[in-house]
Coordinates of N, CA, C and O in Angstrom, one line a residue:
X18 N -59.6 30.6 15.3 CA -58.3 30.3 15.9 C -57.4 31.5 15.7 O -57.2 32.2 14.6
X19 N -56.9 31.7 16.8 CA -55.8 33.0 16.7 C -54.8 32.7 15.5 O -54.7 31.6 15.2
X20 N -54.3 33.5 15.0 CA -53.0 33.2 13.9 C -52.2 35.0 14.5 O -52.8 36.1 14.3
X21 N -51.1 34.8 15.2 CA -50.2 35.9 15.2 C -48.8 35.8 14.5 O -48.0 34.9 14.5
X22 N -48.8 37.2 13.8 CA -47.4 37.6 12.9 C -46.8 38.7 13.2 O -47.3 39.7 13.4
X23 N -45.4 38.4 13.3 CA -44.4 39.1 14.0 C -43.7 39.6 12.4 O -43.6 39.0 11.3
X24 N -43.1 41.1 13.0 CA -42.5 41.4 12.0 C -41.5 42.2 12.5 O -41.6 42.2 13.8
X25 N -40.3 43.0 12.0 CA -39.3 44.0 12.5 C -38.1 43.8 12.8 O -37.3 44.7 13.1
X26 N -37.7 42.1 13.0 CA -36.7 41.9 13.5 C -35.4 42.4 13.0 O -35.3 43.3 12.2
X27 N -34.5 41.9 13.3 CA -33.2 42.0 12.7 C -31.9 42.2 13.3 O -31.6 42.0 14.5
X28 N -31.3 42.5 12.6 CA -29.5 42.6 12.9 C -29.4 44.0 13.7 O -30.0 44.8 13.0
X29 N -28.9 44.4 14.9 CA -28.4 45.9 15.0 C -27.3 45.4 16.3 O -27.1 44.5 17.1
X30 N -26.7 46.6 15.7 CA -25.5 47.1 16.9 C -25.8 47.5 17.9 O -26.8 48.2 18.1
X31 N -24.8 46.9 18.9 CA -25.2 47.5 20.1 C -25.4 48.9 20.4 O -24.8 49.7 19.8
X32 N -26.1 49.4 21.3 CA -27.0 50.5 21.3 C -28.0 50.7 20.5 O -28.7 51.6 21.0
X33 N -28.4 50.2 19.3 CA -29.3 50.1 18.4 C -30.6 50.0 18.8 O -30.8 49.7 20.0
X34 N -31.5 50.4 17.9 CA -32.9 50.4 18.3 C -33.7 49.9 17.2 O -33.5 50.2 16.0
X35 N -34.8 48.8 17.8 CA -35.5 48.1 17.2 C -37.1 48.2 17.5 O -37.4 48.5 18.6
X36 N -38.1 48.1 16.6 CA -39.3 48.1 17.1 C -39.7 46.3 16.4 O -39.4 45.8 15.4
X37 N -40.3 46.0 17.1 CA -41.2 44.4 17.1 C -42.5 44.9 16.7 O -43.1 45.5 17.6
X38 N -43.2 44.8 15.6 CA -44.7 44.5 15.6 C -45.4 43.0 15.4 O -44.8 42.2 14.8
X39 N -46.7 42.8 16.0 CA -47.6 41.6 15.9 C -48.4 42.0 15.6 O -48.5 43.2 16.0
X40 N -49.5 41.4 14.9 CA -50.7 41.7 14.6 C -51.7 40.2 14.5 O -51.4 39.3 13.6
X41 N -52.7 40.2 15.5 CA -53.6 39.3 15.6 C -54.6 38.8 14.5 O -55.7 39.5 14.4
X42 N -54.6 38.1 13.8 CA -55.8 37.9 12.7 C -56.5 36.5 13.1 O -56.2 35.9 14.1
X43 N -57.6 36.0 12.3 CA -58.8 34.5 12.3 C -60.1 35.3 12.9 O -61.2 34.8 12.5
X44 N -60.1 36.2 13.6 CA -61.5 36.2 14.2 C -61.5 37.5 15.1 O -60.6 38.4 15.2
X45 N -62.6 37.3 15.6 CA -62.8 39.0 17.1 C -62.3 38.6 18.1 O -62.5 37.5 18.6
X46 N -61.7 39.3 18.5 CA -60.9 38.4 19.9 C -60.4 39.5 20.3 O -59.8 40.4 19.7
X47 N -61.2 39.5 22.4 CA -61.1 40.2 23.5 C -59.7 39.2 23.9 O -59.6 38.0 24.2
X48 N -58.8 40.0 23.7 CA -57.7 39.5 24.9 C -57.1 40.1 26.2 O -56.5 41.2 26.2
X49 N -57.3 39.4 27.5 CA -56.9 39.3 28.3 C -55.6 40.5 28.5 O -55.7 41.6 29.1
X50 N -54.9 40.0 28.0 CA -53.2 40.4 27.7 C -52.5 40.1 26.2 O -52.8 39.0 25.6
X51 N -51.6 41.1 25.6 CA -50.4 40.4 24.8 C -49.4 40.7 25.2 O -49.3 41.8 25.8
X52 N -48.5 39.8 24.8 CA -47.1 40.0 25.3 C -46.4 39.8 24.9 O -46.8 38.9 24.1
X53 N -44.6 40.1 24.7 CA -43.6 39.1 23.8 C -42.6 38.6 25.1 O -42.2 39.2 26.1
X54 N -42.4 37.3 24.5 CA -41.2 36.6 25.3 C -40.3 36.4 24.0 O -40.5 36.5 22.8
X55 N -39.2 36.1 24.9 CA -37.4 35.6 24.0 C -37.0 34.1 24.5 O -37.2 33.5 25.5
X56 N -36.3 33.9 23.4 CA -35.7 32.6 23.8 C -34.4 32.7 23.4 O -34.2 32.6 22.2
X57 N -33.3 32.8 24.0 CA -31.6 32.7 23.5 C -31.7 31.5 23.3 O -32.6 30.7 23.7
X58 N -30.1 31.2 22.4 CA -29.8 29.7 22.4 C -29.4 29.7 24.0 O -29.1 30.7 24.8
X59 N -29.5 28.0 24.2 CA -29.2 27.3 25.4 C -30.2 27.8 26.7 O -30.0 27.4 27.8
X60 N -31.2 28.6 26.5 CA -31.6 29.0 27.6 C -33.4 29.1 27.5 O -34.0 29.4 26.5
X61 N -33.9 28.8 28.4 CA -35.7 28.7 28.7 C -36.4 30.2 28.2 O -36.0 31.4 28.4
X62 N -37.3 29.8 27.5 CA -38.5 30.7 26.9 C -38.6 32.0 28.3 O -38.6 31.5 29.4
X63 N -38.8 33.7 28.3 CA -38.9 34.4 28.9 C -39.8 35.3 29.0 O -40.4 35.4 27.9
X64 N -40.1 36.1 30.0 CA -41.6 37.0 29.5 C -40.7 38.1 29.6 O -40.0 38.3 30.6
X65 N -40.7 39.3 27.8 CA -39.9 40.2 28.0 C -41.0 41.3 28.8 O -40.4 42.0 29.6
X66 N -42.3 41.6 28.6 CA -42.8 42.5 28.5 C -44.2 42.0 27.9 O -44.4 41.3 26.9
X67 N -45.3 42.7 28.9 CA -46.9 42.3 28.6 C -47.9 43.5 29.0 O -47.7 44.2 30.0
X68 N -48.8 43.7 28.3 CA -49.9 44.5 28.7 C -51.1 44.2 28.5 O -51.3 43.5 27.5
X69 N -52.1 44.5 29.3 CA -53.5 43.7 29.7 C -54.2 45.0 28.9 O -53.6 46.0 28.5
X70 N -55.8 44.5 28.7 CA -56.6 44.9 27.6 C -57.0 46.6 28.9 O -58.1 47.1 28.9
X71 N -56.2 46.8 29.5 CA -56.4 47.8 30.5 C -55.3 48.9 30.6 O -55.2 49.8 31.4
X72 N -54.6 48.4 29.7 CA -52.8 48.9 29.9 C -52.1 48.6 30.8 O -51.0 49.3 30.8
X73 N -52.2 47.8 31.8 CA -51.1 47.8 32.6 C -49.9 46.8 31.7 O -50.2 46.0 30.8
X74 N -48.5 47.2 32.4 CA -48.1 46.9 31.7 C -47.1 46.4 32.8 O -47.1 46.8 34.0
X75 N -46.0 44.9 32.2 CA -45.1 44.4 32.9 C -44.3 44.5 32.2 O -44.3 44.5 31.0
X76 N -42.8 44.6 33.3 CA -41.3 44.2 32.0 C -40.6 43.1 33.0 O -40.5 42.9 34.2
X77 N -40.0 42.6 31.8 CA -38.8 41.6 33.2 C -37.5 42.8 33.4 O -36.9 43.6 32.7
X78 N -37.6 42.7 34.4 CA -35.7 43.4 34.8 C -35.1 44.2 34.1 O -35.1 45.4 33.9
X79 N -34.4 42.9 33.3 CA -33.5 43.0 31.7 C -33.4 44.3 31.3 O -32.4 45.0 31.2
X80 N -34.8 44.6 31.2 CA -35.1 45.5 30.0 C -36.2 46.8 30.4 O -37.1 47.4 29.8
X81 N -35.8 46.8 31.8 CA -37.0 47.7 32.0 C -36.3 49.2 32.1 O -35.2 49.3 32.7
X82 N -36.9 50.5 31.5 CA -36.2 51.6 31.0 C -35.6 51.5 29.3 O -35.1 52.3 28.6
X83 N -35.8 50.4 29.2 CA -35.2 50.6 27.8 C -36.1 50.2 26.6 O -35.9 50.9 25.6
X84 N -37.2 49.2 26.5 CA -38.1 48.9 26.2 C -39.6 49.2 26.4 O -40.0 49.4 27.6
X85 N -40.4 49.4 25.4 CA -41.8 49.6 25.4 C -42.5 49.2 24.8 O -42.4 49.5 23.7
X86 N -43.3 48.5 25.2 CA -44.7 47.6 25.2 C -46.0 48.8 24.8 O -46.0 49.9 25.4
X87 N -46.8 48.5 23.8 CA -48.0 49.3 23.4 C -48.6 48.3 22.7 O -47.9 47.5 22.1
X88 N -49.9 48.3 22.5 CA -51.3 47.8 22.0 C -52.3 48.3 21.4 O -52.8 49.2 22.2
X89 N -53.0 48.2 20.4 CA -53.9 48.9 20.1 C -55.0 47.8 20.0 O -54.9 46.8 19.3
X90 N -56.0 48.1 20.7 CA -56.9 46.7 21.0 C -57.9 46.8 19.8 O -58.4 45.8 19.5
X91 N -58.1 48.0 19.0 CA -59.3 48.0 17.8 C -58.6 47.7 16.4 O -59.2 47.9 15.4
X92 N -57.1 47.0 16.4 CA -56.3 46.5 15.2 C -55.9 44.9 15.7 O -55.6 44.0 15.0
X93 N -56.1 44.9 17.5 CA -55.6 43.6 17.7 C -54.1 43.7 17.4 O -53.8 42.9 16.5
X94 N -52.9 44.5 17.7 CA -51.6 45.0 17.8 C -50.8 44.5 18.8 O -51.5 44.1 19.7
X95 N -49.9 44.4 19.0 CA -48.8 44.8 19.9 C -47.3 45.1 19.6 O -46.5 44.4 19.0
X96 N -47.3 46.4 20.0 CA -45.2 46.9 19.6 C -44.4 46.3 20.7 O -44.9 45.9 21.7
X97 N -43.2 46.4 20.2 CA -42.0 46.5 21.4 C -41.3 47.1 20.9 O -40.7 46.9 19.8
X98 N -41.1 47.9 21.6 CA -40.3 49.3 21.0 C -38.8 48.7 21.9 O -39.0 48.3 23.0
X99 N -37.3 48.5 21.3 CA -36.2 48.0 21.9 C -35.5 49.1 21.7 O -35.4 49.6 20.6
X100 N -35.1 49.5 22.4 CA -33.9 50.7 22.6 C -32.8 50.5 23.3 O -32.8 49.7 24.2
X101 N -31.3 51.4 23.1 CA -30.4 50.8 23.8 C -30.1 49.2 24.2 O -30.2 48.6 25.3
X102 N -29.9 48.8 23.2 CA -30.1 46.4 22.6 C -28.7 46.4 23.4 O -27.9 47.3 23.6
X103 N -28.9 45.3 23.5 CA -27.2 44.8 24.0 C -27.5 43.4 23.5 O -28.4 42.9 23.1
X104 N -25.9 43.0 23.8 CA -25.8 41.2 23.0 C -26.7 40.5 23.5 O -27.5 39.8 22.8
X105 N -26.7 40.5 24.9 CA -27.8 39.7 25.6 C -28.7 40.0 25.0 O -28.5 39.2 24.0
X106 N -29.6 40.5 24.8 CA -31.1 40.6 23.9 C -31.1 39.9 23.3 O -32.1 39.2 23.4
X107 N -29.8 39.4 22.2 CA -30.3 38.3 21.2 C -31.3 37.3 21.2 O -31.2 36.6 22.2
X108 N -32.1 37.1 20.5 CA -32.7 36.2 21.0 C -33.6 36.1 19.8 O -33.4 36.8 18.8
X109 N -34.9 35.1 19.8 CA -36.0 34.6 18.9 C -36.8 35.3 19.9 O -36.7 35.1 21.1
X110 N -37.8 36.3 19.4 CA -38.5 36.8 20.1 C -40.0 36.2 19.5 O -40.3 35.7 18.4
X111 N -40.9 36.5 21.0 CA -42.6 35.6 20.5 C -43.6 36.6 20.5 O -43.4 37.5 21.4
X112 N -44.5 36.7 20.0 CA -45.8 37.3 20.5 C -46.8 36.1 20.7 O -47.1 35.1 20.1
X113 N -47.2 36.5 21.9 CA -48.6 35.9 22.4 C -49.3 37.0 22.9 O -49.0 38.2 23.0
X114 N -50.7 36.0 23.1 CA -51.5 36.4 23.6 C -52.4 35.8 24.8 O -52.4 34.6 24.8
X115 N -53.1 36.5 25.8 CA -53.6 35.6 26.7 C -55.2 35.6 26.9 O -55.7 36.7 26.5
X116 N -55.7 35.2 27.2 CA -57.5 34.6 27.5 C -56.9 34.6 29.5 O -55.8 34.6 30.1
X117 N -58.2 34.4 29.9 CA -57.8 34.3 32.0 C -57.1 33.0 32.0 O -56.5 32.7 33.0
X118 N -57.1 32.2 31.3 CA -56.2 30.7 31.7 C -54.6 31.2 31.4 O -53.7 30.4 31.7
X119 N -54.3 32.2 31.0 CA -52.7 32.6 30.8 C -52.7 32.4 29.3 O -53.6 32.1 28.5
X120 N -51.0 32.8 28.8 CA -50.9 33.2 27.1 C -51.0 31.3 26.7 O -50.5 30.3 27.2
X121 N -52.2 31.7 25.4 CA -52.1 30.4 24.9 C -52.2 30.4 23.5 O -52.9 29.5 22.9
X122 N -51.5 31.4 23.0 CA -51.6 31.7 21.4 C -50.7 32.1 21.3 O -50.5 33.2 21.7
X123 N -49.7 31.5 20.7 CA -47.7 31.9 20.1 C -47.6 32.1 18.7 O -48.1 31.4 17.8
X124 N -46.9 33.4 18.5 CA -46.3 33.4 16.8 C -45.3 32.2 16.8 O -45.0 31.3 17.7
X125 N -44.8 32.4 15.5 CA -43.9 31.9 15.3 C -42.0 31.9 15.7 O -41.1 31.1 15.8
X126 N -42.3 33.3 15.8 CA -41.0 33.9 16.4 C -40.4 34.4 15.1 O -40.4 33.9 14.0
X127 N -39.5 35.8 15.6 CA -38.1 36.5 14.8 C -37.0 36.7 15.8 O -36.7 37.0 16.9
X128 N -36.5 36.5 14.4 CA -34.9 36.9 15.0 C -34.6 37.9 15.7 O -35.2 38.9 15.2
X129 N -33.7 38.4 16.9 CA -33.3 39.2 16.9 C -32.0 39.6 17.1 O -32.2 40.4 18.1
X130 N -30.5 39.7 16.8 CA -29.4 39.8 17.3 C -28.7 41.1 17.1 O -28.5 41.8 16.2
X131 N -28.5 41.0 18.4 CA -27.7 42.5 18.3 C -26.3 42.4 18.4 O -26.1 41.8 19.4
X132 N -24.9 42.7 17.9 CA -23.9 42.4 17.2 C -23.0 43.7 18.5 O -23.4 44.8 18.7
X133 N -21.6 43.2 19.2 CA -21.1 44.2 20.1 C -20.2 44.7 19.4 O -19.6 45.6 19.8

């Protein structure tokens, strides 16, 4: 069974820059894709940003130009590099990961708020 742990979160100012690490542990595991989504209060789970075991990579909108997604598939990895944060960002950020049925392995989630 997958077990993913997030680390890096935290407090920054706006304009601030944050990097997200996860790291996959339990077993050998080909994945599909990882990715991190956010969740603000009051509002539905989001896909910030994902990359497939091929590199392609996706961003939502939000955050595209400002954020960067990387993986290293021989540690089982994934970063998100957050640059130029705004309040909106705040949020509980997730790592998953995906198999072809879509992501079905969630961390726990960290914090992340960015302060204006």
């Amino acid at each position: 069974q997958v077990q993913l742990e997030e680390s890096g979160g935290g407090l920054v100012q706006s304009g601030g820059s944050l990097r997200l690490s996860c790291v996959a542990s339990g077993g050998i595991f080909i994945f599909y894709a990882m990715g991190w989504y956010r969740q603000a209060p009051g509002k539905q789970r989001e896909l910030v940003a994902e990359i497939t075991n091929e590199g392609v990579t996706n961003y939502a909108d939000a955050v595209k130009g400002r954020f960067a997604i990387s993986r290293d598939n021989a540690l089982n990895t994934v970063d998100l590099q957050m640059n130029n944060l705004k309040p909106d960002d705040t949020a509980v950020y997730y790592c998953a990961t995906a198999g072809t049925l879509g992501y079905d392995s969630w961390g726990q989630g960290i914090q992340v708020t960015v302060s204006s």
